[in-house]
């Protein structure tokens, strides 16, 4: 929240009730933000609202909802300072971890009184009746949209009861309800919502997503301790398809294969590091054939046990042979260390790729990451000053 | 005197024509008793009649030329057997039927006994040389006899044995092999099985079964597994197609196969039996482990397995025809008897439309199958070396498909009873299932017949297609073509084949419909080839449509030809044959019209692209992916 | 993308009447756009003589271009048939020259954030749009959200720097061959209009990437693009006017802190006759004075 928005008036020695008597309620210019919380606070009477959320030690959904309840209970009828309260609450949602929780947003909207803000004539509608409140709720809805929380019909009822049918928050709600569902499931590689937080599951999802290119890919989870003299004890998620296996089988034993890594793939806001077993690119055999010539259509020999395919399709490349190399296998390990990669290679060798025993393997690890970096959220980076 | 000599069946005279009587007329050999076998042999030898068959010169392949719009009107004259031949055939048939109808053969479980009895009746080895005890029948007669054979329960065994095993030897075996094995087979002492299919592997190289030449070059060592082998567990002779490519990784050059004749006694042969849906049909998996095969047992030449297969398979496919004919005939007969029996006043079922329409359909399809089979055999018999691979494949698909459809519709008609396990209807249905599935998948076969036709058409149409595919280079040509094809583009081709000149005038409408189909087929082929060029081999959906059209057109030709002949020469029920031909043509024309229209209109008016998209996503997500209809998003 | 200013309403209009009051937020008073760069004008004033000299240098190039255009007008025939399955490549990365056609921007350019982005060539000859996004909001009282990087092609121009439109009427799909890192990017097609309200008309769609070492060819039909202005999705949606395209761009701004990388091979167009959809976003009948207000 913008600090300049909240102009504090520190009331030195007057009691709060006196203060409130003086200040008009709906004062758009100078906003009051001194509200004393519970009477039980021993500290100075001038407790300002926007600090109170941060002061709570145990931050979770229950305490958050408690804060809202306390606010409501203190002044049920007039609810002074509710706009500032809502802004402060919005600012602190992430630290409480409730920024993706629909119920919390609904209870925040619930703070506003029902019926009072509904315009009664045309002019009120036109001039955004109670603009500060409307703006506050619009900001709340925008924060919902940023966090990807889909509202529901209950929220529509709430907004209608508070601002009436012609209010701007309701319009924003309608826009959200039109656009958000359209894009919610639109990704061709849809990830489960919520994403699992377990690193192994994330790695499996990531490898599954990367290898969805080849339908026949088989994903196996190895344990590195199954190989003797392995230092690490970690899981290895490895993926290889039968086409890759046959490519590896046909690979010239004298040419080396490279283990490259650690590349990064993002799953919503989590990173997963993966490694690639790659060989040098094969020169493409361009078969020049005249597609206009129909005089020698070959009827496939095998008496129709399989449907016919074009002959030179067999020659052509699969999706694994690319311009920059032939991808032979993929993996993600718990500790992205060289040792775990060695265990991976040995596992692959045992599991149907005997050529790996003879082929020279070169490790070109681009970054020697010690642990899988799963940077989950932004908060840790906010404090750090990044240079431009 | 001649008569005396002929009557004495004990003459040991070899196969020579009887020369006018200058020789002694005394019987040369005394009568011998109690030697049934020898008697039989003598009978056999004396009965050897020289089968002189003059075949007319080879004609261009019929159905393949349909794609070019060339309709060979000779085909419309339905082939006939000569009087002599017909008489002989009838005689043979009588004898065979007598033998086959004996209950012990019909329902016999003891295969070896059955074989012996059949061998006695000279039912095995129909096309084999008479020296070995076969009958040297031609295709027509074989099919007729196969129809009769299909009445017995072990028909699959016999038919497969006959058309695959024995035929391979007859056609491709060299004299030594024939000498060694054929006699035994015809005597019913051993049984053959044909091993082709393998457990499905994910690679394109289907046959993993390898035979490698041993170091001394005198034996082949066979390793591998074959699946779905009919007669596998009972046979002691196997015709095995194995991969003998010396270069292992040569995917480009294609694969080389060789046909071997393997005896079970060679060792290393194990078979596991599987039952199929049809209780009469059993298949097995055969595993060969280091089986030694002497080099003489190679059928045909080494690495010429392809030619062996392409020689054998058409006739094998043709043999499905008679089997299905027998099946459907029995079905229809039983159905009519059933309905007559259960009809009670006032529910005379056999007079209701529901029953009548279905039974009419059944009869029409059987009529079509029959006509088609004997048209094809006529082609094979009357013309030298006629290329009938396409026609016989059509017979196979059509016959098995129609059999399956007929049995399914019968189950519909009969109702709940048909669901009982032992009901004759469900048994027919199971049998029909096996015909469709075992040994030749109908779906792929449809695309193959389209490709057979297209490769022939492509060769002839090459220049034309080149010009059509490059319209900017051959502008005037393209414009001229557009002018000549203007009527075709309107779905109203000028019927210039005048087929009705070769048929009875009452069939004029029907023949015009056939002409329409043929001309549209030609136009569609042109468009199809010019649209895709070499890529045509990948367009399976369109190929399938083309194959189905070819089937329908060939069936129509057969029906119409047969009906016209029947009407002209005044066979019994000839008017009904006309009605049958008309009804088949009517329903077939609809199908052909819509399919060809789809081919001509191209890939954007049909569901082709949609199916591709849907299936691509299906395979990518590996399961049925649309979310449940009750899902909510918010 | 455009600055994420504190706009009161979702659309261009505001209804704030008390202009003379002390506002606690930055507000837009009208929907009139003052200048075409939306306030981010970093034009440095160049003396007239310098400008003339630079202009004369350009003159030769422009005359060459003009001559070529005249020739093309006379010679070439319009392409009549677009074969399905053929992609016409508009922007291909491979040479240094191809990089000159693109402009890279990020929010740190005008001190509105801390993200960095760059467009380079990889050693295999593909373009690489990479950098690091940071959602840290700078404390300047105006910015509410931060974190974007953007590449955009230069405006289509004819000879003598005349602005023109790209005509994509004959296509119905946008084809991108990219190799992403699992993050989602936004594909923007700008159809900047003549009038100031239309200056910021951009059609967007999301480019989801698979990640991994495999290239992906994404085909986005034009019917899926939705209209927005200055980052706010408009209420009244129209299908993209394919004959009024001014530029094309890709943005990274998915609210996740961290490095991003997108390798691009080419951006092309295709006509797919099987795609018959005209516009993907259905319009509802709403009560009066609610929509686009």
mmCIF file of C-alpha atoms in Angstrom, chain C residues 31 47 57-58 72 82 87 92 106 108 110 130 137 144-145 177 187 193 195 208 212 220 235 238 258 267 285:
data_model
loop_
_atom_site.group_PDB
_atom_site.id
_atom_site.type_symbol
_atom_site.label_atom_id
_atom_site.label_comp_id
_atom_site.label_asym_id
_atom_site.label_seq_id
_atom_site.Cartn_x
_atom_site.Cartn_y
_atom_site.Cartn_z
ATOM 1 C CA UNK C 31 -9.033 9.818 -22.120
ATOM 2 C CA UNK C 47 19.925 20.552 -33.491
ATOM 3 C CA UNK C 57 22.419 10.026 -45.058
ATOM 4 C CA UNK C 58 19.185 8.186 -44.958
ATOM 5 C CA UNK C 72 7.397 -4.663 -57.176
ATOM 6 C CA UNK C 82 -2.034 -20.086 -49.878
ATOM 7 C CA UNK C 87 4.269 -21.256 -43.240
ATOM 8 C CA UNK C 92 13.518 -15.082 -38.754
ATOM 9 C CA UNK C 106 11.757 -3.477 -19.738
ATOM 10 C CA UNK C 108 13.786 -0.668 -15.543
ATOM 11 C CA UNK C 110 12.147 4.378 -16.916
ATOM 12 C CA UNK C 130 16.339 -13.646 -21.936
ATOM 13 C CA UNK C 137 8.059 -2.458 -6.793
ATOM 14 C CA UNK C 144 1.751 -0.441 -7.944
ATOM 15 C CA UNK C 145 3.081 -3.460 -9.746
ATOM 16 C CA UNK C 177 8.917 -21.862 -33.353
ATOM 17 C CA UNK C 187 2.184 -12.389 -27.712
ATOM 18 C CA UNK C 193 -4.905 3.364 -35.208
ATOM 19 C CA UNK C 195 -6.874 8.506 -33.711
ATOM 20 C CA UNK C 208 2.615 -21.188 -23.066
ATOM 21 C CA UNK C 212 12.929 -28.554 -22.005
ATOM 22 C CA UNK C 220 -2.114 -19.492 -32.533
ATOM 23 C CA UNK C 235 -15.239 -4.783 -22.822
ATOM 24 C CA UNK C 238 -13.622 -7.461 -31.972
ATOM 25 C CA UNK C 258 13.396 -15.113 -11.626
ATOM 26 C CA UNK C 267 7.733 -16.054 -36.397
ATOM 27 C CA UNK C 285 -26.317 -8.656 -24.200
#
